[in-house]
Coordinates of C-alpha atoms in Angstrom, one line a residue:
X1 CA -9.4 16.7 4.5
X2 CA -11.2 19.9 4.5
X3 CA -10.8 22.4 7.5
X4 CA -14.5 23.2 9.0
X5 CA -17.1 21.4 11.0
X6 CA -16.8 17.9 11.7
X7 CA -19.4 15.1 10.2
X8 CA -19.6 12.4 12.7
X9 CA -21.3 10.0 10.4
X10 CA -23.1 7.2 12.2
X11 CA -22.1 4.1 13.6
X12 CA -24.6 1.3 14.0
X13 CA -26.8 1.9 11.0
X14 CA -26.4 1.6 7.5
X15 CA -28.1 2.6 3.9
X16 CA -28.1 0.3 1.0
X17 CA -27.3 2.2 -2.4
X18 CA -30.5 4.1 -3.8
X19 CA -31.3 3.5 -7.2
X20 CA -30.8 6.9 -8.6
X21 CA -30.8 8.1 -12.3
X22 CA -26.7 8.5 -12.8
X23 CA -25.3 9.6 -16.1
X24 CA -22.3 7.5 -17.2
X25 CA -19.2 8.9 -16.7
X26 CA -18.5 12.0 -19.4
X27 CA -15.3 10.7 -20.8
X28 CA -14.0 13.9 -22.1
X29 CA -10.8 12.7 -24.0
X30 CA -12.5 9.3 -25.3
X31 CA -10.4 7.1 -23.2
X32 CA -10.6 3.6 -22.1
X33 CA -12.3 3.5 -18.4
X34 CA -13.5 0.3 -16.6
X35 CA -14.8 -0.8 -13.6
X36 CA -11.9 -3.4 -12.4
X37 CA -13.9 -4.5 -8.9
X38 CA -17.9 -5.4 -8.9
X39 CA -20.5 -6.6 -6.7
X40 CA -21.5 -8.1 -4.7
X41 CA -18.8 -6.4 -2.4
X42 CA -17.8 -2.7 -2.5
X43 CA -14.7 -1.8 -3.2
X44 CA -12.3 1.0 -2.6
X45 CA -8.6 1.9 -2.1
X46 CA -8.5 5.3 0.0
X47 CA -6.1 7.8 0.0
X48 CA -3.9 9.1 -2.9
X49 CA -0.5 9.3 -1.8
X50 CA 0.3 5.7 -1.7
X51 CA 1.4 2.8 -3.9
X52 CA -1.4 1.3 -5.1
X53 CA 0.0 -0.3 -8.2
X54 CA 2.8 -2.8 -8.1
X55 CA 6.4 -2.4 -9.8
X56 CA 5.1 -3.7 -13.0
X57 CA 1.7 -1.9 -13.2
X58 CA -0.2 -5.1 -13.4
X59 CA -1.1 -6.0 -9.7
X60 CA -3.8 -3.0 -8.2
X61 CA -4.6 -3.7 -4.3
X62 CA -7.8 -2.6 -2.9
X63 CA -10.0 -3.4 0.0
X64 CA -13.9 -5.1 0.0
X65 CA -16.9 -5.2 2.8
X66 CA -20.2 -6.0 2.4
X67 CA -21.9 -2.8 3.4
X68 CA -22.0 1.0 3.1
X69 CA -23.6 3.9 4.8
X70 CA -22.3 3.9 8.6
X71 CA -18.9 4.6 10.3
X72 CA -17.1 1.1 10.7
X73 CA -17.4 -0.6 14.2
X74 CA -14.9 -2.1 15.7
X75 CA -15.6 -5.6 14.7
X76 CA -16.1 -5.0 11.1
X77 CA -13.9 -6.8 9.0
X78 CA -12.7 -6.2 5.5
X79 CA -11.1 -8.0 2.4
X80 CA -8.0 -7.4 1.8
X81 CA -6.8 -8.3 -2.0
X82 CA -5.5 -7.1 -5.4
X83 CA -6.6 -7.0 -8.9
X84 CA -4.7 -8.9 -11.7
X85 CA -5.5 -6.4 -14.4
X86 CA -3.8 -8.6 -17.0
X87 CA -6.1 -11.5 -16.3
X88 CA -9.5 -10.9 -16.5
X89 CA -9.7 -8.3 -13.6
X90 CA -9.0 -11.4 -10.9
X91 CA -9.7 -10.9 -7.8
X92 CA -7.0 -12.5 -5.4
X93 CA -7.9 -12.2 -1.6
X94 CA -4.6 -11.9 0.7
X95 CA -5.8 -10.9 4.2
X96 CA -8.4 -9.3 6.1
X97 CA -8.2 -6.5 8.6
X98 CA -10.7 -4.4 11.2
X99 CA -8.4 -1.7 11.4
X100 CA -9.9 0.7 8.6
X101 CA -12.0 3.8 8.1
X102 CA -13.6 4.9 4.8
X103 CA -11.6 7.5 3.7
X104 CA -8.2 6.2 4.0
X105 CA -8.7 2.3 4.3
X106 CA -6.0 0.6 6.2
X107 CA -2.8 2.0 4.9
X108 CA -2.8 -0.6 2.1
X109 CA 0.0 -0.2 -0.2
X110 CA 3.4 -1.7 -1.6
X111 CA 6.6 -1.3 -0.3
X112 CA 9.0 0.8 -2.0
X113 CA 11.8 -0.6 -3.3
X114 CA 9.9 -4.3 -3.2
X115 CA 8.5 -6.2 -6.0
X116 CA 6.2 -8.6 -4.0
X117 CA 5.6 -7.3 -0.4
X118 CA 2.4 -5.5 0.7
X119 CA 1.7 -3.6 3.9
X120 CA -1.5 -3.1 6.1
X121 CA -2.6 -2.0 9.3
X122 CA -4.1 -4.6 11.9
X123 CA -5.4 -4.9 15.3
X124 CA -4.8 -6.6 18.1
X125 CA -6.3 -7.4 21.8
X126 CA -4.9 -3.7 22.9
X127 CA -2.9 -1.9 20.2
X128 CA -3.2 -1.4 16.4
X129 CA -0.1 -3.3 14.3
X130 CA 0.3 -3.9 10.7
X131 CA 0.7 -7.1 8.6
X132 CA 3.6 -7.4 6.0
X133 CA 2.6 -9.8 3.1
X134 CA 4.3 -11.2 0.4
X135 CA 2.2 -11.8 -2.9
X136 CA 4.6 -14.6 -4.1
X137 CA 5.8 -16.6 -1.0
X138 CA 2.2 -16.2 0.7
X139 CA 4.0 -15.7 4.1
X140 CA 3.2 -12.5 6.3
X141 CA 5.0 -11.2 9.5
X142 CA 3.4 -9.0 11.9
X143 CA 4.8 -5.8 13.2
X144 CA 3.4 -4.2 16.7
X145 CA 2.8 -0.9 15.6
X146 CA 0.5 0.5 12.8
X147 CA 2.2 2.6 9.9
X148 CA 1.2 5.5 8.2
X149 CA 3.4 6.6 5.3
X150 CA 7.0 4.7 4.4
X151 CA 10.3 5.9 3.3
X152 CA 11.5 5.8 -0.5
X153 CA 14.0 3.3 0.7
X154 CA 11.5 1.1 1.7
X155 CA 13.0 0.2 5.3
X156 CA 11.2 2.3 7.8
X157 CA 8.0 4.0 8.1
X158 CA 6.3 6.5 10.7
X159 CA 3.0 6.6 12.1
X160 CA 0.3 8.1 14.7
X161 CA -2.0 7.6 17.2
X162 CA -5.2 6.4 15.5
X163 CA -6.9 6.4 18.6
X164 CA -6.4 9.5 19.0
X165 CA -7.8 10.5 15.3
X166 CA -10.9 8.5 15.6
X167 CA -11.6 10.0 18.7
X168 CA -11.1 14.1 17.0
X169 CA -11.8 13.1 13.5
X170 CA -14.4 10.4 12.8
X171 CA -13.8 8.7 9.8
X172 CA -10.1 8.7 9.5
X173 CA -9.2 6.4 12.6
X174 CA -10.2 3.3 13.7
X175 CA -13.0 2.2 15.9
X176 CA -12.1 -0.4 18.8
X177 CA -9.6 0.7 21.0
X178 CA -10.5 4.2 23.5
X179 CA -8.1 7.0 23.3
X180 CA -6.5 6.6 26.7
X181 CA -5.5 10.7 26.4
X182 CA -9.4 11.3 25.9
X183 CA -9.3 14.4 28.6
X184 CA -5.6 15.5 27.9
X185 CA -5.5 18.7 25.1
X186 CA -2.1 17.8 24.5
X187 CA -0.6 14.3 25.5
X188 CA 3.3 14.5 25.9
X189 CA 3.3 10.4 25.3
X190 CA 1.8 10.1 21.9
X191 CA 2.5 11.6 18.9
X192 CA 4.6 10.7 15.3
X193 CA 6.9 7.3 15.7
X194 CA 9.4 5.5 13.6
X195 CA 8.8 2.0 12.5
X196 CA 11.7 -0.6 11.7
X197 CA 9.9 -2.8 8.8
X198 CA 12.2 -5.4 9.5
X199 CA 12.5 -5.7 13.2
X200 CA 9.1 -3.4 14.5
X201 CA 11.5 -1.3 16.6
X202 CA 9.6 2.1 17.4
X203 CA 10.5 5.4 19.0
X204 CA 8.5 8.1 19.7
X205 CA 10.2 11.5 17.7
X206 CA 7.4 14.3 18.2
X207 CA 4.8 14.5 20.6
X208 CA 1.5 16.0 20.4
X209 CA 2.6 17.9 23.5
X210 CA 5.7 19.2 21.8
X211 CA 4.3 20.7 18.8
X212 CA 1.5 22.1 20.6
X213 CA 3.2 24.3 22.5
X214 CA 5.0 25.9 19.4
X215 CA 4.0 29.6 19.4
X216 CA 1.3 30.2 17.0
X217 CA 0.8 33.9 15.8
X218 CA -3.2 33.6 15.0
X219 CA -4.4 32.8 18.2
X220 CA -4.3 31.3 21.8
X221 CA -4.2 27.7 21.4
X222 CA -4.1 27.3 25.1
X223 CA -7.6 25.9 25.1
X224 CA -7.3 23.8 22.1
X225 CA -7.2 20.1 21.5
X226 CA -4.5 18.9 19.6
X227 CA -4.0 16.0 17.2
X228 CA -1.8 14.7 14.3
X229 CA -3.0 13.7 10.6
X230 CA -1.7 13.2 6.8
X231 CA 1.8 11.8 7.5
X232 CA 4.2 11.6 4.5
X233 CA 8.0 11.5 3.6
X234 CA 9.3 13.5 0.9
X235 CA 10.4 11.7 -2.4
X236 CA 14.1 11.1 -0.8
X237 CA 13.2 10.1 2.6
X238 CA 15.1 13.2 4.2
X239 CA 12.3 14.6 5.8
X240 CA 8.1 14.4 6.5
X241 CA 5.0 16.3 6.3
X242 CA 2.4 16.1 9.0
X243 CA -0.3 18.4 9.7
X244 CA -1.0 19.5 13.3
X245 CA -4.7 20.2 14.0
X246 CA -6.9 21.1 17.1
X247 CA -10.1 22.5 17.8
X248 CA -11.5 24.2 20.6
X249 CA -14.6 22.1 22.1
X250 CA -17.0 20.9 19.2
X251 CA -16.2 23.8 17.1
X252 CA -14.4 23.4 13.4
X253 CA -10.8 22.3 13.2
X254 CA -7.7 24.2 12.4
X255 CA -4.5 23.1 10.4
X256 CA -0.7 24.0 10.5
X257 CA 1.5 22.2 8.2
X258 CA 4.8 21.1 9.9
X259 CA 8.0 19.3 8.2
X260 CA 10.6 17.6 10.4
X261 CA 14.0 15.8 9.6
X262 CA 13.4 12.2 9.3
X263 CA 14.6 11.7 12.8
X264 CA 11.7 14.1 14.1
X265 CA 14.1 17.2 14.6
X266 CA 14.5 20.7 13.0
X267 CA 10.5 21.5 13.2
X268 CA 9.3 24.0 10.2
X269 CA 6.4 25.4 10.3
X270 CA 5.3 25.5 6.3
X271 CA 1.7 27.1 6.3
X272 CA -0.2 28.2 9.6
X273 CA -3.0 30.0 8.0
X274 CA -4.8 27.3 9.4
X275 CA -6.6 25.9 6.1
X276 CA -4.6 23.6 4.7
X277 CA -5.8 20.7 2.9
X278 CA -4.4 18.1 0.3
X279 CA -0.6 18.3 0.0
X280 CA 2.2 16.2 -1.7
X281 CA 5.9 16.6 -2.3
X282 CA 7.1 17.4 -6.0
X283 CA 10.7 16.6 -5.0
X284 CA 13.0 16.8 -1.8
X285 CA 12.4 20.4 -0.8
X286 CA 9.2 21.3 -2.8
X287 CA 5.6 20.6 -1.6
X288 CA 2.4 21.5 -3.6
X289 CA -0.7 22.1 -1.8
X290 CA -4.2 23.4 -1.8
X291 CA -4.3 26.3 1.4
X292 CA -5.3 29.7 1.6
X293 CA -2.6 32.7 1.8
X294 CA -3.0 36.3 1.7
X295 CA -2.0 36.8 -1.9
X296 CA -4.7 34.9 -3.3
X297 CA -6.6 33.3 -1.1
X298 CA -7.8 29.9 -1.8
X299 CA -5.8 28.1 -4.2
X300 CA -3.2 25.6 -5.0
X301 CA 0.5 26.8 -3.8
X302 CA 3.9 25.7 -4.2
X303 CA 6.3 26.2 -1.1
X304 CA 9.9 25.5 -0.6
X305 CA 10.4 23.8 2.5
X306 CA 12.2 25.2 5.5
X307 CA 11.4 28.7 4.0
X308 CA 8.9 31.2 3.7
X309 CA 8.9 30.7 -0.3
X310 CA 5.3 30.1 -1.5
X311 CA 3.4 30.9 -4.8
X312 CA 0.3 30.3 -6.5
X313 CA 0.2 28.0 -9.2
X314 CA -2.5 27.0 -12.0
X315 CA -4.9 29.5 -10.3
X316 CA -6.8 29.5 -13.5
X317 CA -6.9 26.3 -14.3
X318 CA -7.0 23.9 -10.8
X319 CA -9.4 26.2 -9.5
X320 CA -11.0 23.9 -6.7
X321 CA -9.7 21.7 -3.8
X322 CA -8.3 18.5 -4.6
X323 CA -6.2 15.2 -4.3
X324 CA -3.1 15.9 -6.2
X325 CA -0.1 13.9 -7.3
X326 CA 2.8 14.5 -9.4
X327 CA 3.2 11.5 -12.2
X328 CA 6.6 10.1 -12.4
X329 CA 8.1 12.8 -14.8
X330 CA 6.6 15.6 -12.6
X331 CA 5.4 17.5 -15.4
X332 CA 2.0 16.3 -15.0
X333 CA -0.3 16.7 -12.1
X334 CA -3.0 14.6 -11.3
X335 CA -6.1 16.2 -10.1
X336 CA -9.9 15.7 -9.0
X337 CA -12.3 17.9 -7.2
X338 CA -15.2 17.5 -4.6
X339 CA -18.8 17.0 -6.0
X340 CA -20.1 20.3 -7.7
X341 CA -23.6 20.7 -8.5
X342 CA -27.1 19.5 -8.5
X343 CA -25.4 16.4 -9.9
X344 CA -22.6 16.1 -7.5
X345 CA -20.1 16.1 -10.5
X346 CA -16.7 14.8 -9.7
X347 CA -13.9 15.6 -12.4
X348 CA -10.9 14.4 -13.0
X349 CA -8.1 15.5 -15.0
X350 CA -4.3 16.4 -16.0
X351 CA -2.8 19.7 -15.3
X352 CA 0.6 20.1 -17.6
X353 CA 2.9 22.1 -15.6
X354 CA 5.2 23.7 -18.0
X355 CA 2.2 24.8 -20.8
X356 CA -0.4 25.6 -18.2
X357 CA -2.8 23.4 -20.0
X358 CA -5.6 21.7 -18.3
X359 CA -6.8 18.3 -19.7
X360 CA -10.2 16.9 -18.2
X361 CA -10.4 13.3 -18.6
X362 CA -13.9 12.5 -17.2
X363 CA -16.7 13.7 -15.1
X364 CA -18.6 11.5 -12.2
X365 CA -21.4 12.0 -10.6
X366 CA -21.6 11.1 -6.9
X367 CA -24.9 10.1 -5.4
X368 CA -26.2 12.5 -2.7
X369 CA -26.2 9.9 0.1
X370 CA -22.4 9.5 -0.2
X371 CA -21.5 12.5 2.1
X372 CA -19.8 14.2 5.0
X373 CA -17.1 10.9 6.8
X374 CA -19.3 8.2 4.2
X375 CA -18.3 10.1 0.9
X376 CA -16.4 8.7 -1.7
X377 CA -13.9 10.6 -3.1
X378 CA -12.1 10.0 -6.5
X379 CA -8.8 10.1 -4.6
X380 CA -6.8 9.3 -8.2
X381 CA -3.7 7.3 -7.9
X382 CA -1.2 6.7 -10.9
X383 CA 0.6 4.0 -11.5
X384 CA 4.5 3.6 -11.7
X385 CA 4.7 4.1 -15.1
X386 CA 2.4 7.4 -14.6
X387 CA 0.2 5.3 -18.0
X388 CA -2.5 4.4 -15.9
X389 CA -5.0 5.8 -13.2
X390 CA -7.5 4.6 -10.8
X391 CA -10.3 6.3 -9.0
X392 CA -12.8 5.0 -6.2
X393 CA -16.1 6.1 -7.6
X394 CA -19.8 5.7 -6.9
X395 CA -21.0 7.0 -10.2
X396 CA -22.3 3.3 -11.4
X397 CA -24.9 2.7 -9.2
X398 CA -23.1 -0.3 -7.7
X399 CA -21.8 1.1 -4.5
X400 CA -18.0 2.2 -4.4
X401 CA -16.0 0.3 -7.1
X402 CA -12.6 1.1 -8.4
X403 CA -12.4 2.2 -12.3
X404 CA -9.0 2.2 -14.1
X405 CA -8.4 4.6 -16.6
X406 CA -5.8 4.6 -19.4
X407 CA -3.9 8.1 -19.9
X408 CA -1.0 7.4 -22.3
X409 CA -2.8 8.9 -24.9
X410 CA -3.2 12.2 -23.2
X411 CA 0.9 11.6 -22.5
X412 CA 1.7 11.2 -25.9
X413 CA 2.5 7.5 -25.0

């Protein structure tokens, strides 16, 4: 999620994981780290802001596929399943889908407030939808709309146009259905929509055209082509974030962070400097994000929604862009970084907000072929209790796999 030039990747060809000399992960705290998936398939979860663990911390969702090295094509199918980490990391497959990408998968996640329901996106003959699956009964039901993020009450989701995303930002949308608004700079008939997870009813609440028409103080957007990406409800479901992105021609994209009420009203520009990247809600009013501000340039910042208040955080501790989330008590931030240096090292760490203390958990090498939209970010996710962390990693020379890290010792539990 970096503002800049687009690496479109390649559809229709693939590479095999090279045999290269990789170091074992540098385990900075002597923690228990293990792979919970293995070949022949490549496994991953994708993004970092969804429930991968069930409420008991026992079952861990993941996806599996038999190839790497190229962007997905329309008929490439992945397996959906979960790992039982209390039964020898046993894999149980529960479904498949052709609606997926390397960076965010198929929006696979446990539905909030449900002990046994999982949701992921699927593709029908002419539209994207979603499937809800009950892991206890084995029953499933289909909804006519794809989802992006789910409100904390588990009743409502919001989504955006994955056809548009695939057209504008390959690697984040889904192959298979062309963008009907390909020639439109700012279509009025697509944008952000709600989905009732019980009935499947949907309503467009924010259009791309509406947001593109909002004044932009840093330039002229009349020739820009617009889309939405990265939607996330706040912690009580009253508001949500989305990134409004655009580019002119085939240049790099620019970004402004927006928030809105759950019904799409009361739009607010949180950050319009163009370089907003990874973010997370700390509470219903507070957002922590990597961005650029005149005060400290590139850094992590804390924003208060619906105000102009912003301040830098962990300037000397969280120095690189990463996929940040809060553990359940919000005293700890879980984070990582993009590959650094000749060894392309990705560092996994915790940052303790009250004491300004950083604890490096491990360093994981990323082979050089994992780049652009084919990269494998760690995308660290914490369990519901905060005691366990999962990452997607290629450091083992076994393709991308899911690894489990026990951080309870760091937390003093």
